[in-house]
Amino acid sequence: MPSLKDLKIRIDSVKSTRKITKAMQMVAAAKLRKAQEAAERGRPYAEKMRSIVSNLASSVKNIAEDNKFLGDSHDSNKYLLIVATAERGLCGGFNSSIVKLAKSRIGELASQNKDIKILTIGKKGREQLNREFESLFIGHVDLSNEKNITIDTARKISTDIISRFEEGEFEVAEIFYNKFASVISQIPSSYKLLPVAFNEKEADPTNVSFNFEPDEDEILKEIIPKSIATSIFSVLQENAASEQGSRMAAMDNATRNAGEMIDKLTIDFNRSRQAAITNELIEIISGAEAL
């Protein structure tokens, strides 16, 4: 059984840990509101942007079919999986849930003998995937020095992805992230970033009554890179909100567990102290009787 001194040291240690987890919970709660508002504001814009590109491509499908950024991916063989996670841990299952979804997709594509490449955004995803899939990595985006994620950050990432796509390094790009639902719910999600699929509902040319200036192909060349950058920016915002929500919940649980551990250790400490006092009294009484 631990000594009184050992129990006292453990109690003080757990109390210090509880202070840290409580502070981290409060910081995450403060950051969450701003991150949540940004994610919720950006989500409709990104979805509408993707819809516009898809509908525009479908409206001029005879022209768009020659655009390598558009089309289906049924016969594609080269895949780029973009795994977006956090730079830090201590946020519950936030990072591992994204990596788990990515691993599932890697296994699915591997079973079809597809050529797979991985690009990671955030250190934690790279650390977890590097153990099994180091040979598949083609790049990494470090956001540790980015205090606030901006559209310029997303543009740099999208420019690199588009450049690799144009050079033929891959034919399909899929991105993995956590979609923010609530403080206690973040949904591991993914969608195809490239190529942009046609919206078959808008493909009937009889439904189109628009004249484009400049021509449709020029518009698509201009709007597609912006759409990709917007989608990546939305993903980073969703991740930022999900990370803070997950960290807040994780630190709340850690604080509660620390409190329960302190109560248990305090009970053990009191029992040990009472036992020590009882033993001392017995020794005193025994010594008095011996005299």
PDB file of C-alpha atoms in Angstrom:
ATOM      1  CA  MET A   1       0.000   0.000   0.000  1.00  0.00           C
ATOM      2  CA  PRO A   2       1.388   3.476  -0.878  1.00  0.00           C
ATOM      3  CA  SER A   3       2.728   5.560   1.961  1.00  0.00           C
ATOM      4  CA  LEU A   4       1.074   8.774   3.125  1.00  0.00           C
ATOM      5  CA  LYS A   5       3.795  10.779   1.413  1.00  0.00           C
ATOM      6  CA  ASP A   6       3.257   8.959  -1.894  1.00  0.00           C
ATOM      7  CA  LEU A   7      -0.500   9.503  -1.723  1.00  0.00           C
ATOM      8  CA  LYS A   8      -0.014  13.184  -0.936  1.00  0.00           C
ATOM      9  CA  ILE A   9       2.314  13.597  -3.932  1.00  0.00           C
ATOM     10  CA  ARG A  10      -0.182  11.836  -6.223  1.00  0.00           C
ATOM     11  CA  ILE A  11      -3.057  14.017  -5.006  1.00  0.00           C
ATOM     12  CA  ASP A  12      -1.050  17.199  -5.630  1.00  0.00           C
ATOM     13  CA  SER A  13      -0.038  15.908  -9.070  1.00  0.00           C
ATOM     14  CA  VAL A  14      -3.622  15.140 -10.104  1.00  0.00           C
ATOM     15  CA  LYS A  15      -4.769  18.528  -8.802  1.00  0.00           C
ATOM     16  CA  SER A  16      -2.158  20.204 -10.998  1.00  0.00           C
ATOM     17  CA  THR A  17      -3.312  18.164 -13.975  1.00  0.00           C
ATOM     18  CA  ARG A  18      -6.923  19.142 -13.295  1.00  0.00           C
ATOM     19  CA  LYS A  19      -5.962  22.817 -13.354  1.00  0.00           C
ATOM     20  CA  ILE A  20      -4.340  22.336 -16.763  1.00  0.00           C
ATOM     21  CA  THR A  21      -7.271  20.427 -18.260  1.00  0.00           C
ATOM     22  CA  LYS A  22      -9.734  22.965 -16.884  1.00  0.00           C
ATOM     23  CA  ALA A  23      -7.720  25.816 -18.388  1.00  0.00           C
ATOM     24  CA  MET A  24      -7.548  24.016 -21.755  1.00  0.00           C
ATOM     25  CA  GLN A  25     -11.291  23.434 -21.646  1.00  0.00           C
ATOM     26  CA  MET A  26     -11.943  27.141 -21.081  1.00  0.00           C
ATOM     27  CA  VAL A  27      -9.558  28.160 -23.873  1.00  0.00           C
ATOM     28  CA  ALA A  28     -11.201  25.690 -26.277  1.00  0.00           C
ATOM     29  CA  ALA A  29     -14.646  26.998 -25.318  1.00  0.00           C
ATOM     30  CA  ALA A  30     -13.529  30.561 -26.041  1.00  0.00           C
ATOM     31  CA  LYS A  31     -12.087  29.590 -29.447  1.00  0.00           C
ATOM     32  CA  LEU A  32     -15.014  27.348 -30.344  1.00  0.00           C
ATOM     33  CA  ARG A  33     -17.608  30.067 -30.729  1.00  0.00           C
ATOM     34  CA  LYS A  34     -15.569  32.024 -33.262  1.00  0.00           C
ATOM     35  CA  ALA A  35     -14.555  28.879 -35.154  1.00  0.00           C
ATOM     36  CA  GLN A  36     -18.137  27.578 -35.195  1.00  0.00           C
ATOM     37  CA  GLU A  37     -19.496  30.831 -36.582  1.00  0.00           C
ATOM     38  CA  ALA A  38     -16.838  30.873 -39.309  1.00  0.00           C
ATOM     39  CA  ALA A  39     -17.569  27.260 -40.298  1.00  0.00           C
ATOM     40  CA  GLU A  40     -21.323  27.777 -40.415  1.00  0.00           C
ATOM     41  CA  ARG A  41     -20.988  30.985 -42.446  1.00  0.00           C
ATOM     42  CA  GLY A  42     -18.582  29.441 -44.944  1.00  0.00           C
ATOM     43  CA  ARG A  43     -20.427  26.148 -45.459  1.00  0.00           C
ATOM     44  CA  PRO A  44     -23.303  27.447 -47.674  1.00  0.00           C
ATOM     45  CA  TYR A  45     -20.890  29.506 -49.770  1.00  0.00           C
ATOM     46  CA  ALA A  46     -18.624  26.526 -50.502  1.00  0.00           C
ATOM     47  CA  GLU A  47     -21.581  24.250 -51.297  1.00  0.00           C
ATOM     48  CA  LYS A  48     -23.118  26.848 -53.607  1.00  0.00           C
ATOM     49  CA  MET A  49     -19.800  27.412 -55.357  1.00  0.00           C
ATOM     50  CA  ARG A  50     -19.462  23.680 -56.078  1.00  0.00           C
ATOM     51  CA  SER A  51     -23.054  23.586 -57.271  1.00  0.00           C
ATOM     52  CA  ILE A  52     -22.506  26.524 -59.634  1.00  0.00           C
ATOM     53  CA  VAL A  53     -19.453  24.887 -61.220  1.00  0.00           C
ATOM     54  CA  SER A  54     -21.245  21.566 -61.588  1.00  0.00           C
ATOM     55  CA  ASN A  55     -24.356  23.152 -63.080  1.00  0.00           C
ATOM     56  CA  LEU A  56     -22.346  25.364 -65.429  1.00  0.00           C
ATOM     57  CA  ALA A  57     -20.348  22.377 -66.654  1.00  0.00           C
ATOM     58  CA  SER A  58     -23.533  20.388 -67.216  1.00  0.00           C
ATOM     59  CA  SER A  59     -25.150  23.262 -69.096  1.00  0.00           C
ATOM     60  CA  VAL A  60     -22.326  23.296 -71.621  1.00  0.00           C
ATOM     61  CA  LYS A  61     -21.432  19.625 -71.426  1.00  0.00           C
ATOM     62  CA  ASN A  62     -20.323  19.380 -75.058  1.00  0.00           C
ATOM     63  CA  ILE A  63     -17.609  21.948 -74.297  1.00  0.00           C
ATOM     64  CA  ALA A  64     -16.897  20.907 -70.726  1.00  0.00           C
ATOM     65  CA  GLU A  65     -16.074  17.342 -71.699  1.00  0.00           C
ATOM     66  CA  ASP A  66     -12.778  18.641 -73.116  1.00  0.00           C
ATOM     67  CA  ASN A  67     -11.895  20.281 -69.805  1.00  0.00           C
ATOM     68  CA  LYS A  68      -9.689  17.941 -67.765  1.00  0.00           C
ATOM     69  CA  PHE A  69     -10.982  19.424 -64.504  1.00  0.00           C
ATOM     70  CA  LEU A  70     -14.462  18.088 -65.239  1.00  0.00           C
ATOM     71  CA  GLY A  71     -15.986  14.654 -65.672  1.00  0.00           C
ATOM     72  CA  ASP A  72     -16.490  11.374 -63.870  1.00  0.00           C
ATOM     73  CA  SER A  73     -13.840   9.185 -62.261  1.00  0.00           C
ATOM     74  CA  HIS A  74     -15.110   5.708 -63.036  1.00  0.00           C
ATOM     75  CA  ASP A  75     -12.100   4.672 -65.105  1.00  0.00           C
ATOM     76  CA  SER A  76      -9.482   6.568 -63.111  1.00  0.00           C
ATOM     77  CA  ASN A  77      -6.467   4.731 -61.754  1.00  0.00           C
ATOM     78  CA  LYS A  78      -4.446   7.414 -59.915  1.00  0.00           C
ATOM     79  CA  TYR A  79      -5.897   8.722 -56.661  1.00  0.00           C
ATOM     80  CA  LEU A  80      -4.714  11.478 -54.341  1.00  0.00           C
ATOM     81  CA  LEU A  81      -6.108  11.308 -50.804  1.00  0.00           C
ATOM     82  CA  ILE A  82      -5.862  14.612 -48.938  1.00  0.00           C
ATOM     83  CA  VAL A  83      -6.087  13.983 -45.193  1.00  0.00           C
ATOM     84  CA  ALA A  84      -6.745  17.162 -43.185  1.00  0.00           C
ATOM     85  CA  THR A  85      -6.191  16.879 -39.427  1.00  0.00           C
ATOM     86  CA  ALA A  86      -4.957  19.068 -36.564  1.00  0.00           C
ATOM     87  CA  GLU A  87      -1.460  20.170 -35.643  1.00  0.00           C
ATOM     88  CA  ARG A  88      -2.000  19.277 -31.974  1.00  0.00           C
ATOM     89  CA  GLY A  89      -3.439  16.427 -29.987  1.00  0.00           C
ATOM     90  CA  LEU A  90      -5.411  16.358 -26.720  1.00  0.00           C
ATOM     91  CA  CYS A  91      -8.659  16.661 -28.665  1.00  0.00           C
ATOM     92  CA  GLY A  92     -10.287  13.277 -28.131  1.00  0.00           C
ATOM     93  CA  GLY A  93     -10.910  11.184 -31.221  1.00  0.00           C
ATOM     94  CA  PHE A  94     -10.833  14.123 -33.639  1.00  0.00           C
ATOM     95  CA  ASN A  95      -7.647  13.122 -35.474  1.00  0.00           C
ATOM     96  CA  SER A  96      -8.032   9.349 -35.229  1.00  0.00           C
ATOM     97  CA  SER A  97     -11.571   9.403 -36.683  1.00  0.00           C
ATOM     98  CA  ILE A  98     -10.358  11.179 -39.833  1.00  0.00           C
ATOM     99  CA  VAL A  99      -7.383   8.835 -40.176  1.00  0.00           C
ATOM    100  CA  LYS A 100      -9.646   5.823 -39.705  1.00  0.00           C
ATOM    101  CA  LEU A 101     -11.899   6.977 -42.560  1.00  0.00           C
ATOM    102  CA  ALA A 102      -8.853   7.604 -44.774  1.00  0.00           C
ATOM    103  CA  LYS A 103      -7.417   4.162 -43.988  1.00  0.00           C
ATOM    104  CA  SER A 104     -10.721   2.572 -44.910  1.00  0.00           C
ATOM    105  CA  ARG A 105     -10.641   4.344 -48.279  1.00  0.00           C
ATOM    106  CA  ILE A 106      -6.994   3.373 -48.821  1.00  0.00           C
ATOM    107  CA  GLY A 107      -7.892  -0.268 -48.213  1.00  0.00           C
ATOM    108  CA  GLU A 108     -10.809  -0.040 -50.628  1.00  0.00           C
ATOM    109  CA  LEU A 109      -8.699   1.479 -53.397  1.00  0.00           C
ATOM    110  CA  ALA A 110      -5.814  -0.914 -52.749  1.00  0.00           C
ATOM    111  CA  SER A 111      -8.162  -3.860 -53.211  1.00  0.00           C
ATOM    112  CA  GLN A 112      -8.965  -2.434 -56.669  1.00  0.00           C
ATOM    113  CA  ASN A 113      -5.235  -2.132 -57.511  1.00  0.00           C
ATOM    114  CA  LYS A 114      -5.417   1.651 -57.748  1.00  0.00           C
ATOM    115  CA  ASP A 115      -2.346   3.882 -57.640  1.00  0.00           C
ATOM    116  CA  ILE A 116      -2.664   5.775 -54.332  1.00  0.00           C
ATOM    117  CA  LYS A 117      -0.875   8.913 -53.160  1.00  0.00           C
ATOM    118  CA  ILE A 118      -1.347  10.791 -49.882  1.00  0.00           C
ATOM    119  CA  LEU A 119      -1.087  14.493 -49.086  1.00  0.00           C
ATOM    120  CA  THR A 120      -1.515  15.447 -45.429  1.00  0.00           C
ATOM    121  CA  ILE A 121      -2.606  18.740 -43.914  1.00  0.00           C
ATOM    122  CA  GLY A 122      -1.746  18.836 -40.211  1.00  0.00           C
ATOM    123  CA  LYS A 123       0.925  17.001 -38.257  1.00  0.00           C
ATOM    124  CA  LYS A 124      -1.243  14.485 -36.407  1.00  0.00           C
ATOM    125  CA  GLY A 125      -2.632  12.833 -39.509  1.00  0.00           C
ATOM    126  CA  ARG A 126       0.847  12.500 -40.965  1.00  0.00           C
ATOM    127  CA  GLU A 127       2.180  10.907 -37.774  1.00  0.00           C
ATOM    128  CA  GLN A 128      -0.545   8.261 -37.724  1.00  0.00           C
ATOM    129  CA  LEU A 129      -0.495   7.439 -41.437  1.00  0.00           C
ATOM    130  CA  ASN A 130       3.287   7.505 -41.683  1.00  0.00           C
ATOM    131  CA  ARG A 131       3.537   4.250 -39.718  1.00  0.00           C
ATOM    132  CA  GLU A 132       1.850   2.204 -42.439  1.00  0.00           C
ATOM    133  CA  PHE A 133       1.841   4.288 -45.614  1.00  0.00           C
ATOM    134  CA  GLU A 134       5.107   6.208 -45.646  1.00  0.00           C
ATOM    135  CA  SER A 135       5.831   5.160 -49.229  1.00  0.00           C
ATOM    136  CA  LEU A 136       2.572   6.731 -50.442  1.00  0.00           C
ATOM    137  CA  PHE A 137       3.307  10.265 -49.227  1.00  0.00           C
ATOM    138  CA  ILE A 138       3.924  12.960 -51.840  1.00  0.00           C
ATOM    139  CA  GLY A 139       3.613  16.052 -49.668  1.00  0.00           C
ATOM    140  CA  HIS A 140       2.678  17.653 -46.382  1.00  0.00           C
ATOM    141  CA  VAL A 141       1.198  21.030 -45.424  1.00  0.00           C
ATOM    142  CA  ASP A 142       2.416  22.414 -42.098  1.00  0.00           C
ATOM    143  CA  LEU A 143      -0.059  24.823 -40.479  1.00  0.00           C
ATOM    144  CA  SER A 144       1.654  25.014 -37.102  1.00  0.00           C
ATOM    145  CA  ASN A 145       2.666  28.648 -37.713  1.00  0.00           C
ATOM    146  CA  GLU A 146      -0.797  29.665 -38.931  1.00  0.00           C
ATOM    147  CA  LYS A 147      -2.603  31.367 -36.052  1.00  0.00           C
ATOM    148  CA  ASN A 148      -5.692  32.031 -38.168  1.00  0.00           C
ATOM    149  CA  ILE A 149      -6.595  30.068 -41.272  1.00  0.00           C
ATOM    150  CA  THR A 150      -7.241  32.430 -44.174  1.00  0.00           C
ATOM    151  CA  ILE A 151      -8.316  32.042 -47.777  1.00  0.00           C
ATOM    152  CA  ASP A 152      -4.703  32.729 -48.785  1.00  0.00           C
ATOM    153  CA  THR A 153      -3.674  29.549 -46.961  1.00  0.00           C
ATOM    154  CA  ALA A 154      -6.316  27.603 -48.864  1.00  0.00           C
ATOM    155  CA  ARG A 155      -5.198  29.147 -52.162  1.00  0.00           C
ATOM    156  CA  LYS A 156      -1.606  27.989 -51.623  1.00  0.00           C
ATOM    157  CA  ILE A 157      -2.816  24.440 -50.954  1.00  0.00           C
ATOM    158  CA  SER A 158      -5.187  24.458 -53.935  1.00  0.00           C
ATOM    159  CA  THR A 159      -2.482  25.848 -56.249  1.00  0.00           C
ATOM    160  CA  ASP A 160      -0.194  22.952 -55.324  1.00  0.00           C
ATOM    161  CA  ILE A 161      -2.982  20.397 -55.839  1.00  0.00           C
ATOM    162  CA  ILE A 162      -4.007  21.876 -59.199  1.00  0.00           C
ATOM    163  CA  SER A 163      -0.371  21.940 -60.343  1.00  0.00           C
ATOM    164  CA  ARG A 164       0.051  18.265 -59.476  1.00  0.00           C
ATOM    165  CA  PHE A 165      -3.235  17.451 -61.230  1.00  0.00           C
ATOM    166  CA  GLU A 166      -2.158  19.242 -64.411  1.00  0.00           C
ATOM    167  CA  GLU A 167       1.180  17.401 -64.351  1.00  0.00           C
ATOM    168  CA  GLY A 168      -0.672  14.075 -64.260  1.00  0.00           C
ATOM    169  CA  GLU A 169       0.409  12.956 -60.778  1.00  0.00           C
ATOM    170  CA  PHE A 170      -3.172  11.900 -60.079  1.00  0.00           C
ATOM    171  CA  GLU A 171      -6.570  11.744 -61.780  1.00  0.00           C
ATOM    172  CA  VAL A 172      -8.874  11.964 -58.774  1.00  0.00           C
ATOM    173  CA  ALA A 173      -8.474  13.937 -55.545  1.00  0.00           C
ATOM    174  CA  GLU A 174     -10.509  13.160 -52.436  1.00  0.00           C
ATOM    175  CA  ILE A 175     -10.325  15.154 -49.224  1.00  0.00           C
ATOM    176  CA  PHE A 176     -10.964  13.837 -45.686  1.00  0.00           C
ATOM    177  CA  TYR A 177     -11.933  15.965 -42.696  1.00  0.00           C
ATOM    178  CA  ASN A 178     -14.366  16.292 -39.783  1.00  0.00           C
ATOM    179  CA  LYS A 179     -17.625  18.133 -40.405  1.00  0.00           C
ATOM    180  CA  PHE A 180     -18.754  20.134 -37.396  1.00  0.00           C
ATOM    181  CA  ALA A 181     -22.222  19.161 -36.156  1.00  0.00           C
ATOM    182  CA  SER A 182     -22.111  20.164 -32.478  1.00  0.00           C
ATOM    183  CA  VAL A 183     -19.748  20.380 -29.529  1.00  0.00           C
ATOM    184  CA  ILE A 184     -20.094  16.653 -28.905  1.00  0.00           C
ATOM    185  CA  SER A 185     -20.570  15.543 -32.500  1.00  0.00           C
ATOM    186  CA  GLN A 186     -18.053  15.814 -35.340  1.00  0.00           C
ATOM    187  CA  ILE A 187     -18.742  13.731 -38.419  1.00  0.00           C
ATOM    188  CA  PRO A 188     -15.799  12.182 -40.342  1.00  0.00           C
ATOM    189  CA  SER A 189     -16.497  13.117 -43.959  1.00  0.00           C
ATOM    190  CA  SER A 190     -14.983  13.073 -47.414  1.00  0.00           C
ATOM    191  CA  TYR A 191     -15.844  14.171 -50.917  1.00  0.00           C
ATOM    192  CA  LYS A 192     -14.291  14.278 -54.358  1.00  0.00           C
ATOM    193  CA  LEU A 193     -12.394  17.511 -54.897  1.00  0.00           C
ATOM    194  CA  LEU A 194     -11.243  16.795 -58.463  1.00  0.00           C
ATOM    195  CA  PRO A 195     -12.438  16.303 -61.101  1.00  0.00           C
ATOM    196  CA  VAL A 196     -15.702  18.230 -60.722  1.00  0.00           C
ATOM    197  CA  ALA A 197     -18.629  15.970 -61.549  1.00  0.00           C
ATOM    198  CA  PHE A 198     -21.412  16.978 -63.914  1.00  0.00           C
ATOM    199  CA  ASN A 199     -24.826  17.639 -62.408  1.00  0.00           C
ATOM    200  CA  GLU A 200     -26.934  15.371 -64.586  1.00  0.00           C
ATOM    201  CA  LYS A 201     -30.144  17.132 -63.485  1.00  0.00           C
ATOM    202  CA  GLU A 202     -28.926  20.245 -65.275  1.00  0.00           C
ATOM    203  CA  ALA A 203     -27.524  18.463 -68.331  1.00  0.00           C
ATOM    204  CA  ASP A 204     -30.627  18.916 -70.563  1.00  0.00           C
ATOM    205  CA  PRO A 205     -29.703  21.731 -72.977  1.00  0.00           C
ATOM    206  CA  THR A 206     -33.384  22.626 -73.463  1.00  0.00           C
ATOM    207  CA  ASN A 207     -33.418  23.936 -69.890  1.00  0.00           C
ATOM    208  CA  VAL A 208     -30.583  26.387 -70.561  1.00  0.00           C
ATOM    209  CA  SER A 209     -31.312  29.944 -71.622  1.00  0.00           C
ATOM    210  CA  PHE A 210     -28.069  31.732 -70.799  1.00  0.00           C
ATOM    211  CA  ASN A 211     -25.524  33.526 -72.929  1.00  0.00           C
ATOM    212  CA  PHE A 212     -22.000  33.532 -71.493  1.00  0.00           C
ATOM    213  CA  GLU A 213     -19.511  36.357 -71.851  1.00  0.00           C
ATOM    214  CA  PRO A 214     -16.664  35.489 -72.229  1.00  0.00           C
ATOM    215  CA  ASP A 215     -17.247  31.959 -73.491  1.00  0.00           C
ATOM    216  CA  GLU A 216     -18.116  29.072 -71.201  1.00  0.00           C
ATOM    217  CA  ASP A 217     -14.688  27.439 -71.304  1.00  0.00           C
ATOM    218  CA  GLU A 218     -12.994  30.647 -70.136  1.00  0.00           C
ATOM    219  CA  ILE A 219     -15.469  30.996 -67.283  1.00  0.00           C
ATOM    220  CA  LEU A 220     -14.846  27.418 -66.186  1.00  0.00           C
ATOM    221  CA  LYS A 221     -11.066  27.907 -66.268  1.00  0.00           C
ATOM    222  CA  GLU A 222     -11.457  30.930 -64.017  1.00  0.00           C
ATOM    223  CA  ILE A 223     -14.051  29.640 -61.592  1.00  0.00           C
ATOM    224  CA  ILE A 224     -12.824  26.068 -61.012  1.00  0.00           C
ATOM    225  CA  PRO A 225      -9.571  27.033 -59.192  1.00  0.00           C
ATOM    226  CA  LYS A 226     -11.573  29.461 -57.051  1.00  0.00           C
ATOM    227  CA  SER A 227     -14.074  26.723 -56.270  1.00  0.00           C
ATOM    228  CA  ILE A 228     -11.309  24.325 -55.191  1.00  0.00           C
ATOM    229  CA  ALA A 229      -9.696  26.979 -52.975  1.00  0.00           C
ATOM    230  CA  THR A 230     -13.095  27.774 -51.450  1.00  0.00           C
ATOM    231  CA  SER A 231     -13.769  24.088 -50.775  1.00  0.00           C
ATOM    232  CA  ILE A 232     -10.385  23.639 -49.060  1.00  0.00           C
ATOM    233  CA  PHE A 233     -10.964  26.794 -47.003  1.00  0.00           C
ATOM    234  CA  SER A 234     -14.353  25.425 -45.919  1.00  0.00           C
ATOM    235  CA  VAL A 235     -12.724  22.110 -44.943  1.00  0.00           C
ATOM    236  CA  LEU A 236     -10.121  23.920 -42.817  1.00  0.00           C
ATOM    237  CA  GLN A 237     -12.862  25.927 -41.123  1.00  0.00           C
ATOM    238  CA  GLU A 238     -14.904  22.794 -40.422  1.00  0.00           C
ATOM    239  CA  ASN A 239     -11.795  21.155 -38.967  1.00  0.00           C
ATOM    240  CA  ALA A 240     -10.991  24.177 -36.798  1.00  0.00           C
ATOM    241  CA  ALA A 241     -14.474  24.163 -35.250  1.00  0.00           C
ATOM    242  CA  SER A 242     -14.489  20.371 -34.873  1.00  0.00           C
ATOM    243  CA  GLU A 243     -11.055  20.390 -33.230  1.00  0.00           C
ATOM    244  CA  GLN A 244     -12.070  22.954 -30.599  1.00  0.00           C
ATOM    245  CA  GLY A 245     -15.374  21.191 -29.932  1.00  0.00           C
ATOM    246  CA  SER A 246     -13.645  17.840 -29.545  1.00  0.00           C
ATOM    247  CA  ARG A 247     -10.918  19.343 -27.342  1.00  0.00           C
ATOM    248  CA  MET A 248     -13.489  21.063 -25.152  1.00  0.00           C
ATOM    249  CA  ALA A 249     -15.382  17.799 -24.625  1.00  0.00           C
ATOM    250  CA  ALA A 250     -12.171  15.818 -24.051  1.00  0.00           C
ATOM    251  CA  MET A 251     -10.805  18.288 -21.500  1.00  0.00           C
ATOM    252  CA  ASP A 252     -14.169  18.386 -19.727  1.00  0.00           C
ATOM    253  CA  ASN A 253     -14.063  14.597 -19.375  1.00  0.00           C
ATOM    254  CA  ALA A 254     -10.450  14.747 -18.237  1.00  0.00           C
ATOM    255  CA  THR A 255     -11.324  17.366 -15.605  1.00  0.00           C
ATOM    256  CA  ARG A 256     -14.180  15.233 -14.302  1.00  0.00           C
ATOM    257  CA  ASN A 257     -11.987  12.131 -14.202  1.00  0.00           C
ATOM    258  CA  ALA A 258      -9.288  14.045 -12.340  1.00  0.00           C
ATOM    259  CA  GLY A 259     -11.848  15.140  -9.770  1.00  0.00           C
ATOM    260  CA  GLU A 260     -13.017  11.577  -9.273  1.00  0.00           C
ATOM    261  CA  MET A 261      -9.420  10.389  -8.918  1.00  0.00           C
ATOM    262  CA  ILE A 262      -8.705  13.094  -6.338  1.00  0.00           C
ATOM    263  CA  ASP A 263     -11.740  12.019  -4.306  1.00  0.00           C
ATOM    264  CA  LYS A 264     -10.618   8.383  -4.414  1.00  0.00           C
ATOM    265  CA  LEU A 265      -7.032   9.224  -3.500  1.00  0.00           C
ATOM    266  CA  THR A 266      -8.224  11.472  -0.676  1.00  0.00           C
ATOM    267  CA  ILE A 267     -10.278   8.599   0.754  1.00  0.00           C
ATOM    268  CA  ASP A 268      -7.241   6.289   0.510  1.00  0.00           C
ATOM    269  CA  PHE A 269      -5.084   8.980   2.156  1.00  0.00           C
ATOM    270  CA  ASN A 270      -7.520   9.422   5.046  1.00  0.00           C
ATOM    271  CA  ARG A 271      -7.809   5.671   5.571  1.00  0.00           C
ATOM    272  CA  SER A 272      -4.034   5.297   5.574  1.00  0.00           C
ATOM    273  CA  ARG A 273      -3.665   8.207   8.015  1.00  0.00           C
ATOM    274  CA  GLN A 274      -6.303   6.740  10.318  1.00  0.00           C
ATOM    275  CA  ALA A 275      -4.620   3.355  10.161  1.00  0.00           C
ATOM    276  CA  ALA A 276      -1.271   4.954  11.009  1.00  0.00           C
ATOM    277  CA  ILE A 277      -2.800   6.821  13.969  1.00  0.00           C
ATOM    278  CA  THR A 278      -4.481   3.626  15.190  1.00  0.00           C
ATOM    279  CA  ASN A 279      -1.196   1.732  15.011  1.00  0.00           C
ATOM    280  CA  GLU A 280       0.569   4.449  16.976  1.00  0.00           C
ATOM    281  CA  LEU A 281      -2.125   4.382  19.662  1.00  0.00           C
ATOM    282  CA  ILE A 282      -1.888   0.604  19.905  1.00  0.00           C
ATOM    283  CA  GLU A 283       1.894   0.854  20.291  1.00  0.00           C
ATOM    284  CA  ILE A 284       1.519   3.506  23.049  1.00  0.00           C
ATOM    285  CA  ILE A 285      -1.097   1.499  24.934  1.00  0.00           C
ATOM    286  CA  SER A 286       0.910  -1.696  24.560  1.00  0.00           C
ATOM    287  CA  GLY A 287       4.001   0.059  25.899  1.00  0.00           C
ATOM    288  CA  ALA A 288       2.081   1.496  28.846  1.00  0.00           C
ATOM    289  CA  GLU A 289       0.672  -1.922  29.752  1.00  0.00           C
ATOM    290  CA  ALA A 290       4.123  -3.472  29.530  1.00  0.00           C
ATOM    291  CA  LEU A 291       5.341  -1.077  32.206  1.00  0.00           C
TER     292      LEU A 291
END
